[in-house]
C-alpha atoms as one frame of an Amber mdcrd trajectory, in Angstrom:
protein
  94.888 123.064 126.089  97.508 122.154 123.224  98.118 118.367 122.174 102.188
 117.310 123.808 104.408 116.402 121.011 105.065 112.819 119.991 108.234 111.322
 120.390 109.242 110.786 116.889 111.821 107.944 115.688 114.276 108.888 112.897
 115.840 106.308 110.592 119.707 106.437 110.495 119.520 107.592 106.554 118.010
 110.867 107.982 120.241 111.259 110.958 123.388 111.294 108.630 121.838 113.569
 106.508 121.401 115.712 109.449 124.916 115.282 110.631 126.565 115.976 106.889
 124.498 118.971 106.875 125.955 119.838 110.253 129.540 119.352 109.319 129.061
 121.508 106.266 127.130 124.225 107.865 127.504 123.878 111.360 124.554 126.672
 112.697 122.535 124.515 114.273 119.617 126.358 114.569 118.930 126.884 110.681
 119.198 122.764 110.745 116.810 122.144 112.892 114.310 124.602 111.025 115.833
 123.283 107.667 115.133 119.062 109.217 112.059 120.252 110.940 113.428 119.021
 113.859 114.287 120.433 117.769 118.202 121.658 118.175 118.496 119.484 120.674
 118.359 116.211 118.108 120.671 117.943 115.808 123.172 118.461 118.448 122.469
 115.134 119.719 122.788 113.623 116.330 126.606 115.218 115.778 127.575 113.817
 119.172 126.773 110.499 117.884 127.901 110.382 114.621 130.462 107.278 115.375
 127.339 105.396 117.082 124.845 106.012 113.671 127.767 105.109 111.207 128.341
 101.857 112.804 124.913 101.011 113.363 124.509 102.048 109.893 127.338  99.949
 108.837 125.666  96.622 109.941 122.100  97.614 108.654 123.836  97.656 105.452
 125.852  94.401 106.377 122.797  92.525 107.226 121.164  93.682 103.893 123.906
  92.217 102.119 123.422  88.984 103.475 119.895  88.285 103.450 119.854  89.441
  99.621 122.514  86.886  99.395 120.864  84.499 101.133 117.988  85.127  98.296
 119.731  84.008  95.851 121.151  81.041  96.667
């Protein structure tokens, strides 16, 4: 009896990796074996890209403000 695979969470860094790789290659199936990850999150991942860049956007945003925050 095999073990199911756990979910696995990836950070927005990695999925915009994924998706730059994507735009410059585009076979998604040599990603996914390149990432280590299914086809299905690659493709899922490029579908999204607007959705990660944003959220990706105001990670950086937030950053920004707490480290000014620190100072002051």
């Amino acid at each position: 009896m095999s073990t199911p695979n756990k979910r696995r969470a990836f950070s927005l860094e990695f999925k915009k990796e994924v998706i730059d790789a994507a735009e410059k290659n585009g076979n998604q199936s040599a990603l996914a074996r390149q990432f280590k990850i299914p086809e299905s999150s690659v493709e899922i991942f490029s579908k999204s890209k607007n959705q990660f860049s944003k959220q990706l956007q105001m990670e950086k945003r937030v950053l920004v403000m707490v480290l000014l925050r620190m100072k002051l």
